[in-house]
mmCIF file of C-alpha atoms in Angstrom:
data_model
loop_
_atom_site.group_PDB
_atom_site.id
_atom_site.type_symbol
_atom_site.label_atom_id
_atom_site.label_comp_id
_atom_site.label_asym_id
_atom_site.label_seq_id
_atom_site.Cartn_x
_atom_site.Cartn_y
_atom_site.Cartn_z
ATOM 1 C CA MET D 1 60.949 -44.846 7.685
ATOM 2 C CA LEU D 2 59.589 -41.495 8.514
ATOM 3 C CA GLN D 3 62.742 -40.795 10.528
ATOM 4 C CA GLN D 4 64.677 -40.217 7.333
ATOM 5 C CA PHE D 5 63.207 -37.099 6.677
ATOM 6 C CA THR D 6 64.134 -33.679 8.338
ATOM 7 C CA TRP D 7 61.875 -31.157 9.366
ATOM 8 C CA GLY D 8 62.952 -28.829 6.763
ATOM 9 C CA GLN D 9 62.231 -31.429 4.046
ATOM 10 C CA PHE D 10 58.919 -31.831 5.593
ATOM 11 C CA LEU D 11 58.029 -28.122 5.581
ATOM 12 C CA LEU D 12 59.199 -27.880 1.977
ATOM 13 C CA ALA D 13 56.882 -30.564 0.637
ATOM 14 C CA SER D 14 53.970 -29.485 2.452
ATOM 15 C CA PHE D 15 54.321 -25.585 1.155
ATOM 16 C CA MET D 16 54.884 -27.355 -2.180
ATOM 17 C CA LEU D 17 51.888 -29.474 -2.168
ATOM 18 C CA SER D 18 49.686 -26.421 -0.725
ATOM 19 C CA PHE D 19 50.970 -23.991 -3.576
ATOM 20 C CA LEU D 20 50.060 -26.788 -6.335
ATOM 21 C CA TRP D 21 46.602 -27.264 -4.677
ATOM 22 C CA TYR D 22 45.850 -23.584 -4.451
ATOM 23 C CA CYS D 23 46.979 -23.159 -8.062
ATOM 24 C CA PHE D 24 44.639 -25.808 -9.269
ATOM 25 C CA VAL D 25 41.678 -24.099 -7.138
ATOM 26 C CA ILE D 26 42.229 -20.705 -8.555
ATOM 27 C CA LEU D 27 42.567 -22.076 -12.237
ATOM 28 C CA VAL D 28 39.584 -24.106 -12.150
ATOM 29 C CA PHE D 29 37.201 -21.866 -9.981
ATOM 30 C CA TYR D 30 38.403 -18.453 -10.801
ATOM 31 C CA ARG D 31 39.876 -18.456 -14.273
ATOM 32 C CA LYS D 32 37.958 -15.682 -15.609
ATOM 33 C CA GLU D 33 39.381 -13.404 -12.871
ATOM 34 C CA VAL D 34 42.656 -14.513 -13.631
ATOM 35 C CA PHE D 35 42.944 -14.320 -17.169
ATOM 36 C CA GLY D 36 41.147 -10.764 -16.753
ATOM 37 C CA LEU D 37 44.162 -9.614 -14.505
ATOM 38 C CA LEU D 38 46.673 -11.134 -16.946
ATOM 39 C CA GLY D 39 44.957 -9.159 -19.857
ATOM 40 C CA ASN D 40 43.530 -11.942 -21.908
ATOM 41 C CA GLY D 41 39.922 -10.896 -20.734
ATOM 42 C CA GLY D 42 38.090 -12.701 -23.716
ATOM 43 C CA SER D 43 35.372 -10.610 -23.491
ATOM 44 C CA GLU D 44 34.576 -6.983 -23.548
ATOM 45 C CA PRO D 45 32.067 -5.044 -21.658
ATOM 46 C CA LEU D 46 29.016 -3.835 -23.803
ATOM 47 C CA PRO D 47 29.095 -0.095 -24.930
ATOM 48 C CA HIS D 48 27.166 2.596 -22.992
ATOM 49 C CA ARG D 49 24.485 4.898 -24.719
ATOM 50 C CA TRP D 50 26.662 7.791 -23.818
ATOM 51 C CA GLU D 51 29.711 6.406 -25.413
ATOM 52 C CA LYS D 52 30.279 6.917 -29.276
ATOM 53 C CA GLY D 53 29.239 4.496 -31.739
ATOM 54 C CA VAL D 54 26.266 3.259 -29.990
ATOM 55 C CA GLU D 55 22.656 3.078 -31.950
ATOM 56 C CA HIS D 56 19.846 4.974 -30.621
ATOM 57 C CA LEU D 57 16.350 3.822 -31.101
ATOM 58 C CA ASP D 58 14.517 6.814 -32.550
ATOM 59 C CA TYR D 59 10.726 6.685 -33.480
ATOM 60 C CA ASP D 60 9.751 7.647 -36.984
ATOM 61 C CA SER D 61 7.719 10.561 -36.011
ATOM 62 C CA ASP D 62 5.852 10.885 -38.974
ATOM 63 C CA ALA D 63 4.926 7.235 -38.982
ATOM 64 C CA VAL D 64 4.056 7.754 -35.089
ATOM 65 C CA SER D 65 2.068 10.651 -35.774
ATOM 66 C CA GLY D 66 0.383 9.607 -39.064
ATOM 67 C CA LYS D 67 -1.691 7.234 -36.385
ATOM 68 C CA GLY D 68 -2.686 9.861 -34.017
ATOM 69 C CA LEU D 69 -0.405 8.706 -31.465
ATOM 70 C CA ASP D 70 1.995 10.716 -29.579
ATOM 71 C CA VAL D 71 5.557 9.637 -28.878
ATOM 72 C CA GLN D 72 4.910 8.800 -25.360
ATOM 73 C CA ASP D 73 1.934 6.825 -25.404
ATOM 74 C CA SER D 74 2.710 4.901 -28.630
ATOM 75 C CA LEU D 75 3.255 1.577 -27.209
ATOM 76 C CA LEU D 76 0.861 0.999 -24.352
ATOM 77 C CA GLY D 77 -1.116 4.123 -24.038
ATOM 78 C CA LYS D 78 -1.415 6.645 -21.426
ATOM 79 C CA SER D 79 -2.115 5.175 -18.009
ATOM 80 C CA ALA D 80 -5.456 5.866 -16.385
ATOM 81 C CA ILE D 81 -5.995 7.491 -12.724
ATOM 82 C CA PRO D 82 -8.160 4.721 -10.647
ATOM 83 C CA ASP D 83 -11.837 5.214 -9.908
ATOM 84 C CA GLY D 84 -12.639 7.623 -7.296
ATOM 85 C CA MET D 85 -9.018 9.677 -7.512
ATOM 86 C CA SER D 86 -8.487 12.852 -9.058
ATOM 87 C CA VAL D 87 -5.702 15.251 -9.915
ATOM 88 C CA ILE D 88 -5.974 18.419 -7.998
ATOM 89 C CA GLY D 89 -3.577 21.559 -7.375
ATOM 90 C CA MET D 90 -2.032 22.299 -4.118
ATOM 91 C CA GLY D 91 -4.206 25.440 -3.222
ATOM 92 C CA GLN D 92 -7.245 22.920 -3.540
ATOM 93 C CA LEU D 93 -6.152 20.619 -0.946
ATOM 94 C CA SER D 94 -7.374 20.969 2.594
ATOM 95 C CA PHE D 95 -8.449 19.144 5.793
ATOM 96 C CA SER D 96 -11.787 20.303 7.516
ATOM 97 C CA GLY D 97 -14.061 18.925 10.008
ATOM 98 C CA SER D 98 -17.182 16.951 8.465
ATOM 99 C CA SER D 99 -20.214 18.608 7.583
ATOM 100 C CA ASP D 100 -22.426 15.831 8.962
ATOM 101 C CA GLY D 101 -21.773 16.692 12.623
ATOM 102 C CA ARG D 102 -18.984 13.723 13.391
ATOM 103 C CA TYR D 103 -16.174 14.892 15.108
ATOM 104 C CA GLY D 104 -12.498 14.149 14.163
ATOM 105 C CA GLN D 105 -11.097 10.739 15.617
ATOM 106 C CA VAL D 106 -7.672 12.195 16.721
ATOM 107 C CA GLY D 107 -6.804 15.691 17.692
ATOM 108 C CA LEU D 108 -7.457 18.592 20.297
ATOM 109 C CA VAL D 109 -11.569 18.211 19.752
ATOM 110 C CA ALA D 110 -11.569 14.678 20.117
ATOM 111 C CA ASP D 111 -9.616 14.993 23.556
ATOM 112 C CA VAL D 112 -11.448 17.687 24.726
ATOM 113 C CA ILE D 113 -14.866 15.837 24.095
ATOM 114 C CA GLN D 114 -13.412 12.808 25.982
ATOM 115 C CA GLU D 115 -12.752 15.078 29.053
ATOM 116 C CA LEU D 116 -16.222 16.292 28.841
ATOM 117 C CA LYS D 117 -17.709 12.804 28.795
ATOM 118 C CA LEU D 118 -15.631 11.858 32.079
ATOM 119 C CA ILE D 119 -17.182 15.458 33.469
ATOM 120 C CA PHE D 120 -20.653 14.517 32.454
ATOM 121 C CA GLY D 121 -19.985 10.773 34.111
ATOM 122 C CA LYS D 122 -19.013 12.739 37.563
ATOM 123 C CA LEU D 123 -21.777 14.968 37.306
ATOM 124 C CA GLU D 124 -24.490 12.278 36.862
ATOM 125 C CA SER D 125 -22.821 10.245 39.541
ATOM 126 C CA GLU D 126 -22.444 12.981 42.218
ATOM 127 C CA ALA D 127 -25.665 14.605 41.245
ATOM 128 C CA GLY D 128 -23.288 17.920 40.369
ATOM 129 C CA SER D 129 -24.600 21.033 39.945
ATOM 130 C CA LYS D 130 -23.779 23.972 37.298
ATOM 131 C CA LEU D 131 -21.070 25.310 39.702
ATOM 132 C CA ASP D 132 -19.443 21.847 39.540
ATOM 133 C CA PHE D 133 -19.416 21.755 35.852
ATOM 134 C CA PHE D 134 -17.682 25.024 35.627
ATOM 135 C CA ARG D 135 -15.296 24.160 38.381
ATOM 136 C CA PHE D 136 -14.428 20.710 36.314
ATOM 137 C CA LEU D 137 -14.352 22.622 33.527
ATOM 138 C CA GLU D 138 -11.553 25.105 34.774
ATOM 139 C CA LYS D 139 -8.972 22.155 34.798
ATOM 140 C CA VAL D 140 -10.072 21.447 31.361
ATOM 141 C CA LYS D 141 -9.287 24.938 30.101
ATOM 142 C CA GLU D 142 -5.814 24.366 31.670
ATOM 143 C CA ASP D 143 -5.084 21.323 29.924
ATOM 144 C CA TYR D 144 -6.279 22.600 26.664
ATOM 145 C CA GLY D 145 -5.857 26.275 26.393
ATOM 146 C CA LYS D 146 -5.650 26.965 23.036
ATOM 147 C CA ILE D 147 -9.389 25.152 22.455
ATOM 148 C CA GLY D 148 -11.033 28.781 22.610
ATOM 149 C CA ALA D 149 -9.233 29.905 19.433
ATOM 150 C CA HIS D 150 -9.974 26.558 17.740
ATOM 151 C CA PRO D 151 -12.208 26.425 14.564
ATOM 152 C CA ASN D 152 -14.536 23.718 15.895
ATOM 153 C CA VAL D 153 -15.152 25.113 19.091
ATOM 154 C CA SER D 154 -18.749 25.284 18.160
ATOM 155 C CA ALA D 155 -18.896 21.675 17.361
ATOM 156 C CA ILE D 156 -17.736 21.046 21.290
ATOM 157 C CA ASN D 157 -20.186 23.806 22.494
ATOM 158 C CA GLU D 158 -23.118 22.009 20.619
ATOM 159 C CA PHE D 159 -21.760 18.806 22.313
ATOM 160 C CA ILE D 160 -21.908 20.548 25.813
ATOM 161 C CA VAL D 161 -25.296 21.800 25.228
ATOM 162 C CA SER D 162 -26.603 18.410 24.134
ATOM 163 C CA HIS D 163 -25.362 16.371 26.778
ATOM 164 C CA VAL D 164 -25.273 18.738 29.937
ATOM 165 C CA PRO D 165 -28.036 17.839 32.377
ATOM 166 C CA PHE D 166 -29.012 21.927 33.005
ATOM 167 C CA HIS D 167 -29.524 24.772 31.006
ATOM 168 C CA LEU D 168 -26.805 27.241 29.984
ATOM 169 C CA SER D 169 -27.325 30.550 28.360
ATOM 170 C CA ALA D 170 -26.074 31.779 25.246
ATOM 171 C CA GLU D 171 -23.697 34.457 27.118
ATOM 172 C CA GLU D 172 -22.173 31.383 29.383
ATOM 173 C CA LEU D 173 -21.584 29.173 26.171
ATOM 174 C CA GLU D 174 -19.874 32.126 24.523
ATOM 175 C CA ASN D 175 -17.639 32.980 27.481
ATOM 176 C CA LEU D 176 -17.046 29.304 28.370
ATOM 177 C CA TRP D 177 -13.397 28.820 27.062
ATOM 178 C CA TYR D 178 -12.163 32.207 27.691
#
């Protein structure tokens, strides 16, 4: 029985059945889009506030001000700033070292202090002298050349005085980073 059909008849029948199947799928699942393309959209889009004919919600200024409320905070009130926070101007904002003697956790000062701790460890293990300290300090000055002009160089000098195993004069401390 299948020998009675030609290839042309088979292809025509498969194209027709495929066309009917896709028409069914489009009409069932994409009905709104198809009718929208044909012009029978059924639903119109909502108007936007910039278009004519849209109602605006205006506050009755007499009713709001009669209650002592501002227009902006009439519904829920003004938002409060969390505890411990304050609003300051840009000129009042500054970052500085702490006044209780602690050093910054990161930055140039902390790096120099870490290098000094290593130097003090070498001096202690090798029983180094003042000349060894100055020789080790030359390498630190090469690595951190801008430290002499740093605003917290006095904190570094205090750290040196409290940890160095020998006495340094005020003149030696003053000329230490130059």
